[in-house]
XYZ file of C-alpha atoms in Angstrom:
570
model
C -16.836 -3.582 -51.067
C -17.172 -1.227 -48.017
C -14.573 -1.328 -45.237
C -15.431 -3.011 -41.919
C -16.687 -0.578 -39.201
C -16.448 -0.772 -35.467
C -18.277 1.255 -32.801
C -16.841 3.115 -29.777
C -18.163 0.574 -27.294
C -16.259 -2.301 -28.905
C -13.090 -0.124 -29.361
C -13.119 0.783 -25.711
C -13.728 -2.739 -24.462
C -10.970 -4.184 -26.592
C -8.578 -1.434 -25.645
C -9.004 -2.320 -21.964
C -8.357 -5.927 -22.644
C -5.190 -4.945 -24.652
C -3.941 -3.085 -21.571
C -4.316 -6.091 -19.245
C -7.423 -4.878 -17.502
C -9.585 -7.822 -16.287
C -12.244 -6.586 -13.822
C -15.034 -4.052 -14.194
C -17.360 -3.033 -11.309
C -20.259 -0.779 -12.020
C -23.851 0.225 -12.254
C -25.213 0.573 -15.720
C -27.759 2.935 -17.286
C -27.904 5.358 -20.207
C -25.429 5.614 -21.926
C -23.217 2.654 -20.834
C -25.577 -0.345 -21.074
C -24.237 -1.415 -24.469
C -20.632 -0.708 -23.245
C -21.009 -3.168 -20.318
C -22.145 -5.870 -22.745
C -19.343 -5.066 -25.120
C -16.986 -5.508 -22.115
C -18.245 -8.996 -21.423
C -17.994 -9.910 -25.085
C -14.401 -8.796 -25.024
C -13.658 -11.170 -22.106
C -13.757 -8.766 -19.189
C -15.222 -9.856 -15.778
C -18.173 -7.524 -15.237
C -19.561 -7.230 -11.655
C -22.718 -5.252 -11.223
C -22.822 -3.453 -7.870
C -25.606 -1.714 -5.943
C -23.894 1.609 -5.216
C -21.313 3.586 -7.179
C -19.084 4.151 -4.168
C -18.983 0.428 -3.415
C -18.139 -0.218 -7.064
C -15.312 2.234 -6.871
C -14.001 0.669 -3.655
C -14.102 -2.774 -5.329
C -12.296 -1.556 -8.410
C -9.499 0.074 -6.461
C -9.014 -2.999 -4.133
C -8.550 -5.276 -7.167
C -6.087 -2.724 -8.466
C -4.121 -2.957 -5.242
C -4.212 -6.767 -5.257
C -3.278 -7.282 -8.956
C -1.234 -4.036 -9.581
C -3.389 -3.442 -12.695
C -6.238 -0.960 -12.417
C -9.749 -2.262 -11.886
C -12.376 -0.374 -13.803
C -15.360 1.410 -12.144
C -18.050 1.962 -14.826
C -20.748 4.509 -14.028
C -23.386 6.556 -15.752
C -23.347 10.334 -16.339
C -23.895 13.123 -13.815
C -24.868 11.781 -10.442
C -23.441 8.363 -11.292
C -19.904 9.805 -11.598
C -20.377 12.226 -8.715
C -21.213 9.226 -6.391
C -17.810 7.792 -7.198
C -15.827 10.840 -5.980
C -15.469 9.510 -2.391
C -14.065 6.249 -3.848
C -11.803 8.164 -6.257
C -10.486 10.296 -3.435
C -9.825 7.170 -1.326
C -7.856 5.513 -4.136
C -5.817 8.633 -4.872
C -4.847 9.105 -1.224
C -4.327 5.402 -0.680
C -2.130 5.247 -3.826
C -4.022 2.437 -5.516
C -4.455 2.049 -9.225
C -7.998 2.722 -10.467
C -9.646 3.662 -13.768
C -13.035 5.248 -13.704
C -15.031 5.279 -16.885
C -18.021 7.540 -16.977
C -20.715 7.839 -19.633
C -21.791 11.391 -20.249
C -24.247 13.491 -22.031
C -24.182 13.286 -25.848
C -22.062 16.196 -27.255
C -24.864 17.559 -29.396
C -26.914 18.059 -26.169
C -24.174 19.896 -24.281
C -24.961 23.506 -23.393
C -28.764 23.153 -23.875
C -29.680 21.184 -20.808
C -28.931 17.602 -21.850
C -29.911 14.655 -19.662
C -27.523 14.562 -16.635
C -25.273 17.129 -18.358
C -22.275 17.803 -16.208
C -18.660 19.064 -16.724
C -17.315 15.672 -15.752
C -13.745 15.843 -16.943
C -13.244 19.056 -14.888
C -15.084 17.748 -11.863
C -13.020 14.530 -11.774
C -9.651 16.191 -12.145
C -8.996 17.000 -8.414
C -9.322 13.288 -7.605
C -7.066 12.009 -10.490
C -3.682 11.799 -11.999
C -5.272 11.858 -15.465
C -8.736 13.068 -16.630
C -9.609 13.198 -20.310
C -12.271 12.681 -23.007
C -11.091 11.108 -26.264
C -11.945 13.390 -29.149
C -12.999 10.664 -31.512
C -13.376 6.784 -31.504
C -10.115 6.059 -33.325
C -8.097 7.652 -30.409
C -9.804 5.670 -27.623
C -6.983 3.136 -27.404
C -4.441 5.913 -26.954
C -6.348 7.423 -24.026
C -6.818 4.080 -22.363
C -3.096 3.320 -22.589
C -2.401 6.730 -21.029
C -5.013 6.167 -18.323
C -3.593 2.737 -17.386
C 0.037 3.807 -17.503
C -0.513 6.948 -15.336
C -2.528 4.925 -12.776
C 0.339 2.504 -12.204
C 3.495 4.487 -12.804
C 5.207 6.280 -9.994
C 2.903 6.614 -7.157
C -0.204 4.667 -8.316
C -3.498 6.536 -8.337
C -6.643 7.326 -10.290
C -7.446 7.941 -14.010
C -10.762 9.090 -15.377
C -12.057 8.747 -19.011
C -15.188 10.432 -20.123
C -17.404 8.973 -22.953
C -20.386 10.841 -24.344
C -23.128 8.582 -25.542
C -22.695 9.597 -29.173
C -18.948 8.755 -29.024
C -19.725 5.252 -27.683
C -22.301 4.569 -30.416
C -20.298 6.168 -33.316
C -19.041 3.737 -35.905
C -15.709 4.294 -37.662
C -13.650 2.349 -40.168
C -11.537 -0.270 -38.387
C -8.485 1.115 -40.097
C -8.897 4.459 -38.341
C -8.444 2.984 -34.899
C -4.955 3.702 -33.500
C -4.242 0.533 -31.577
C -1.532 0.739 -28.811
C 0.571 -1.932 -27.268
C 0.166 -2.851 -23.593
C 2.130 -0.438 -21.414
C 4.962 -2.387 -19.757
C 5.243 -2.870 -16.051
C 6.411 0.337 -14.211
C 10.276 0.627 -14.258
C 12.057 -0.032 -11.065
C 13.754 3.004 -9.408
C 17.224 2.087 -8.287
C 18.730 3.857 -5.263
C 21.756 6.031 -5.337
C 24.493 3.650 -4.012
C 26.056 6.369 -1.809
C 22.730 6.784 -0.140
C 22.465 3.070 0.550
C 25.907 3.274 2.169
C 24.721 6.253 4.307
C 21.648 4.294 5.393
C 23.753 1.305 6.385
C 26.181 3.515 8.438
C 23.276 5.084 10.287
C 21.784 1.684 11.200
C 25.100 0.250 12.335
C 25.713 3.206 14.743
C 22.161 3.216 16.020
C 21.469 2.087 19.616
C 17.769 1.765 19.174
C 16.927 1.109 15.481
C 13.443 0.472 14.236
C 12.039 -0.604 10.814
C 8.592 0.831 9.906
C 6.932 -1.006 7.071
C 4.052 0.581 5.142
C 1.601 -0.701 2.464
C 4.001 0.627 -0.120
C 6.281 -2.206 0.758
C 3.343 -4.668 0.379
C 2.344 -3.172 -2.946
C 6.002 -3.353 -4.086
C 6.078 -7.132 -3.340
C 9.066 -6.474 -1.154
C 8.147 -8.958 1.544
C 11.036 -11.431 0.880
C 13.612 -8.658 0.873
C 12.237 -7.032 4.086
C 11.968 -10.281 5.956
C 15.502 -11.181 5.033
C 16.669 -7.772 6.322
C 14.801 -7.950 9.614
C 15.824 -11.551 10.404
C 19.413 -11.332 9.278
C 20.146 -8.348 11.486
C 17.704 -8.951 14.363
C 15.812 -5.590 13.669
C 12.609 -4.835 15.455
C 9.823 -4.017 12.918
C 6.579 -2.151 13.230
C 3.962 -2.353 10.372
C 1.381 0.258 9.560
C -2.127 -1.235 9.320
C -1.884 -2.311 5.683
C 1.789 -3.033 6.033
C 0.806 -5.993 8.216
C 1.960 -9.341 6.795
C 5.038 -8.001 4.920
C 6.715 -9.409 7.998
C 4.419 -12.043 9.619
C 2.563 -10.585 12.636
C 3.690 -13.729 14.528
C 7.369 -13.112 13.846
C 9.475 -12.520 16.928
C 10.851 -9.341 15.306
C 7.449 -7.723 15.085
C 6.915 -5.263 17.962
C 3.355 -4.114 17.274
C 2.498 -4.797 20.945
C 5.013 -2.164 21.986
C 4.139 0.425 19.284
C 4.118 3.561 21.510
C 7.446 2.567 23.152
C 9.045 1.648 19.812
C 8.030 5.036 18.251
C 8.918 7.180 21.259
C 12.419 5.731 21.911
C 13.786 4.710 18.525
C 16.879 6.715 17.685
C 16.986 5.640 14.083
C 14.082 4.706 11.972
C 14.131 2.955 8.529
C 10.862 4.005 6.835
C 9.971 1.569 4.040
C 6.950 2.663 1.960
C 5.130 4.487 4.734
C 4.289 8.104 5.093
C 4.818 10.322 8.099
C 1.248 11.498 8.093
C -1.422 11.258 10.825
C -1.126 7.469 10.908
C 2.423 7.759 12.124
C 1.789 11.090 14.112
C 3.683 13.063 11.527
C 7.051 11.733 12.838
C 7.118 14.434 15.464
C 7.388 14.666 19.284
C 5.981 13.667 21.702
C 5.142 10.448 19.766
C 8.781 10.314 18.378
C 12.099 11.079 19.958
C 12.891 14.726 18.970
C 16.444 13.646 17.794
C 15.403 10.577 15.861
C 17.185 10.030 12.555
C 14.909 9.034 9.734
C 16.012 6.917 6.714
C 13.093 7.466 4.296
C 12.560 5.298 1.312
C 9.742 5.921 -1.066
C 8.698 5.420 -4.708
C 7.468 9.060 -4.828
C 10.229 11.620 -4.589
C 7.750 14.383 -3.609
C 7.146 12.461 -0.476
C 10.679 12.675 0.776
C 11.344 15.061 3.709
C 7.542 15.619 4.082
C 6.567 16.559 7.648
C 10.154 16.112 8.994
C 13.596 16.363 7.495
C 14.920 12.895 6.807
C 18.595 12.179 7.582
C 18.820 10.089 4.542
C 16.108 10.268 1.888
C 16.098 7.703 -0.937
C 13.915 7.583 -3.988
C 13.779 3.799 -4.841
C 11.796 0.670 -5.236
C 11.379 -0.805 -1.677
C 12.563 -4.253 -2.815
C 15.591 -3.115 -4.718
C 16.755 -0.802 -1.937
C 16.237 -3.359 0.849
C 18.197 -6.010 -0.998
C 21.122 -3.678 -1.491
C 21.034 -2.525 2.118
C 21.118 -6.137 3.296
C 24.262 -6.710 1.186
C 25.889 -3.607 2.665
C 25.118 -4.683 6.292
C 26.283 -8.228 5.623
C 29.576 -7.041 4.188
C 30.243 -5.428 7.591
C 29.166 -8.537 9.486
C 26.868 -6.334 11.593
C 23.747 -7.307 13.589
C 21.723 -5.900 16.462
C 22.347 -8.314 19.272
C 19.333 -9.889 20.906
C 20.986 -9.001 24.312
C 20.874 -5.324 23.232
C 19.055 -3.247 26.047
C 16.779 -1.941 23.252
C 15.405 -5.395 22.661
C 14.992 -5.818 26.344
C 12.869 -2.574 26.578
C 10.708 -3.707 23.764
C 10.159 -7.186 25.132
C 9.156 -5.848 28.540
C 6.543 -3.551 27.016
C 5.264 -6.251 24.610
C 4.814 -8.545 27.545
C 3.092 -5.893 29.691
C 0.578 -4.981 26.946
C -0.076 -8.687 26.080
C -0.847 -9.308 29.846
C -3.330 -6.472 29.856
C -5.064 -7.706 26.689
C -4.952 -11.365 27.983
C -7.137 -10.383 30.945
C -9.720 -8.789 28.619
C -9.610 -11.812 26.345
C -10.439 -14.120 29.250
C -13.513 -12.116 30.103
C -16.319 -14.034 28.295
C -19.164 -12.499 30.362
C -22.222 -11.227 28.480
C -22.363 -8.653 26.980
C -19.027 -9.414 25.396
C -16.014 -7.100 24.804
C -14.091 -6.475 21.610
C -11.034 -8.286 22.727
C -12.556 -11.680 23.565
C -14.585 -11.568 20.343
C -11.507 -10.962 18.191
C -9.434 -13.476 20.099
C -11.923 -16.279 19.362
C -12.280 -15.231 15.780
C -8.417 -15.318 15.366
C -8.356 -18.803 16.886
C -10.659 -20.178 14.180
C -10.001 -18.353 10.916
C -7.351 -19.647 8.473
C -4.013 -18.048 9.052
C -3.693 -17.146 5.349
C -7.050 -15.545 4.955
C -7.681 -11.988 3.731
C -9.081 -9.819 6.532
C -11.187 -6.812 5.554
C -11.919 -4.486 8.439
C -13.667 -1.258 9.054
C -15.306 0.656 11.800
C -13.911 2.753 14.623
C -13.035 0.533 17.499
C -13.762 -2.631 15.428
C -10.987 -1.800 13.050
C -8.553 -0.248 15.511
C -8.759 -2.985 18.175
C -9.133 -5.759 15.553
C -5.797 -4.697 14.029
C -3.897 -5.797 17.149
C -5.550 -9.195 17.497
C -6.544 -10.331 13.950
C -3.158 -11.132 12.636
C -1.784 -11.342 9.148
C 0.720 -13.878 7.852
C 0.983 -12.571 4.291
C 1.233 -9.153 2.671
C -1.763 -7.434 1.055
C -4.036 -9.643 3.183
C -5.469 -6.783 5.278
C -7.718 -4.199 3.646
C -9.087 -1.355 5.796
C -10.265 2.217 5.832
C -6.669 3.254 4.965
C -5.006 6.613 4.801
C -8.204 8.545 4.140
C -10.048 6.874 7.020
C -12.959 6.030 4.719
C -16.008 4.235 6.059
C -18.089 2.149 3.738
C -15.184 0.471 2.030
C -15.624 -2.885 3.653
C -18.068 -4.804 1.490
C -16.600 -3.437 -1.846
C -13.193 -4.465 -0.726
C -14.390 -7.890 0.293
C -16.080 -8.462 -3.069
C -12.856 -7.646 -4.843
C -10.801 -9.817 -2.440
C -13.214 -12.739 -3.109
C -12.857 -12.377 -6.837
C -9.053 -12.242 -6.581
C -9.128 -15.400 -4.481
C -11.337 -17.101 -7.016
C -8.877 -16.391 -9.823
C -5.568 -16.431 -8.128
C -5.870 -18.395 -4.767
C -8.787 -20.855 -4.937
C -9.955 -21.809 -1.517
C -8.552 -18.875 0.299
C -11.095 -17.263 2.649
C -12.138 -13.646 2.953
C -13.205 -12.545 6.401
C -14.951 -9.141 6.483
C -15.154 -7.737 10.038
C -17.454 -4.758 10.245
C -18.777 -2.393 12.906
C -22.588 -2.106 12.769
C -22.271 1.506 11.677
C -19.764 0.660 8.954
C -21.910 -2.266 7.681
C -24.797 0.245 7.169
C -22.900 2.238 4.515
C -23.037 -0.573 2.006
C -25.117 -3.377 3.440
C -27.087 -4.000 0.170
C -23.859 -5.272 -1.412
C -24.818 -8.551 0.256
C -27.086 -9.096 -2.725
C -24.060 -8.619 -5.046
C -22.222 -11.346 -3.056
C -25.187 -13.762 -3.390
C -25.505 -13.005 -7.129
C -21.922 -13.824 -7.836
C -21.610 -16.773 -5.355
C -18.956 -15.177 -3.297
C -18.282 -17.140 -0.048
C -17.434 -14.051 2.147
C -17.801 -14.384 5.896
C -19.173 -11.079 7.197
C -18.808 -10.654 11.007
C -20.714 -7.593 12.330
C -19.416 -6.519 15.716
C -22.626 -4.843 17.006
C -22.405 -2.193 19.814
C -25.607 -0.401 18.798
C -23.856 2.649 17.698
C -20.953 4.743 16.313
C -17.964 4.464 18.704
C -20.451 3.557 21.524
C -24.156 2.818 21.629
C -26.814 2.370 24.284
C -28.319 -0.706 25.883
C -31.965 -1.379 25.001
C -33.481 -0.184 28.259
C -31.625 3.095 28.140
C -32.356 3.574 24.461
C -36.070 3.127 24.932
C -36.283 5.255 28.040
C -34.535 8.150 26.121
C -36.773 7.880 23.123
C -39.911 8.029 25.331
C -38.625 11.218 27.039
C -39.353 13.513 24.041
C -38.866 14.228 20.383
C -36.670 11.337 19.233
C -34.679 13.624 16.919
C -33.787 15.934 19.745
C -33.040 13.362 22.468
C -31.570 10.284 20.699
C -27.713 10.623 20.944
C -26.121 11.224 17.480
C -23.854 8.190 18.000
C -26.749 5.846 18.695
C -28.126 3.246 16.380
C -31.051 0.793 16.775
C -30.443 -1.642 19.585
C -30.059 -5.355 18.908
C -30.713 -4.890 15.226
C -30.813 -8.359 13.422
C -28.617 -7.542 10.435
C -28.071 -11.216 9.920
C -31.680 -11.554 8.721
C -30.694 -9.917 5.495
C -29.571 -13.305 4.339
C -33.134 -14.613 4.507
C -33.979 -12.498 1.516
C -31.853 -15.000 -0.401
C -33.255 -18.160 1.269
C -30.200 -18.400 3.511
C -29.722 -18.225 7.288
C -27.676 -15.779 9.246
C -26.347 -16.055 12.718
C -27.152 -13.909 15.798
C -24.720 -14.427 18.647
C -24.551 -13.065 22.185
C -21.946 -15.375 23.641
C -18.657 -17.185 22.682
C -20.129 -20.594 22.047
C -22.637 -19.205 19.684
C -19.919 -17.163 17.872
C -17.685 -20.204 17.475
C -20.475 -22.404 16.182
C -21.548 -19.724 13.693
C -18.045 -19.115 12.467
C -17.371 -22.963 12.009
C -20.553 -23.230 9.928
C -19.723 -20.152 7.852
C -16.231 -21.223 7.055
C -17.661 -24.308 5.407
C -19.864 -22.406 3.043
C -18.393 -22.233 -0.483
C -20.938 -20.604 -2.749
C -22.534 -17.712 -0.899
C -21.844 -15.084 1.815
C -22.598 -15.553 5.521
C -23.474 -12.918 8.158
C -22.570 -13.344 11.783
C -24.096 -10.607 13.929
C -22.392 -10.691 17.319
C -23.718 -8.378 20.071
C -21.147 -6.709 22.401
C -21.342 -4.344 25.268
C -22.409 -0.936 23.951
C -19.813 0.698 26.339
C -17.002 -1.719 25.304
C -13.793 0.246 24.576
C -10.065 -0.306 23.832
C -7.532 -0.788 26.600
C -6.171 2.479 28.228
C -3.931 4.365 25.873
C -0.946 6.585 26.723
C -1.903 8.941 23.938
C -5.001 9.759 21.903
C -5.120 7.791 18.656
C -4.994 11.109 16.725
C -2.146 13.476 17.420
C -3.632 16.848 18.417
C -2.773 20.062 16.557
C -0.576 22.412 18.459
C -2.333 25.496 17.013
């Protein structure tokens, strides 16, 4: 009696299940069609996307939300190459992701095989781990390596390469080297002496500030951080995806006084955030030149990057924060509400809110960003997941579309990547379906950003995902043109020479894309139309909605003291 055999497709699918992977996003073709079917047979959720980049964005977002890598499945050659933007985004964002690429059969390598490409080598710059299993029996070993390296330490990307002949090859079941699920990453505990130093610095500070990054959100440290901030009356400033670790509505949140808080803080506790461009590198003039930094990060290589920290601590954010809270409580210390620092921050918060309030009250047509976002915020559920991308759409929206919970804002992130929105929204909607039924996903897009991956609307209809897409349409990138100016310019000469590079078509009816699926979108030019469209869309439970709201092509953010991007001194 011959021994039972198993093929590479089945081995790989079962190995993914054994490592706790649940979601696969991809576009199939030779040589991974049979693999996608084997994945479904093994119990994996397979979501067919319309573009490899969008598939990669969805897979990394589900990895961020679940802390277990999503899989992006692609074909050989150009299929993999199209994912590199997504892989780079996940690597720089520090989100767990596993990319699986089919590749040219090994017996065709070197002689011009179909889509032949050195994929393991090409993927390596965007990965923590890039490999090709040498034979089917070792596939589970490489899957375990890939999952473990994508989640341990600073999360990131793994790539596994599978030639067509390896996937189809059958081997005796006894030859398959099965591996146990890799455990959850170990918690890094801080050096107690460094916790004491951090506590001493905070207690002697006159103007302390806590900056919370998405590392704290990923670590699930929200309870510990909220306890710290509230117990000791500390002002807190979130990075964009650190929003919700402390509720944006919390009295300790000083986002409305961001510039003042950064410029005048004398001691900063940095929890899971990096001093990169998003925090202006931690340097003057955006920071006090004598500021003392207490830096806490899961990645020791990040410590002292850009500026020398006064206290640098390699630790899990939750573990460190709880220990710091105990230290401060033992000294019965707290920053008094009457402290002049709080007075300075409150004054600036009130000034900025007054400026924004005037812009919110302006409902004249064409609309501005602030009034649109204000009325969206008034209607959407307070526990919804907000996906946001675009230039002004994302940046202005961050200050008005508020988050109550951690990991409930997904945006262009550290890499500033456009095109992430619809992929992120698909992942968020699937996460809600499995882990938080009834929770809403609101995807707020600039018209330019929507154009990167607009056909993913078909994916949403196919999988019955009730995502509310709101396109804030200013006819361009950063700024567009009104219809009269746009047409007059185009009539003046060769359109490729006279049309401004930042311009897009005016008054484009993106909402009509829903008509392809026997549904109806919403075109809005005023606030009553927007409110009615949003109320209708929030009731939909089995398909996406598109609300296309026109705003003034020249609408901009409120005046800033500094440019959003710190300029080089070179």
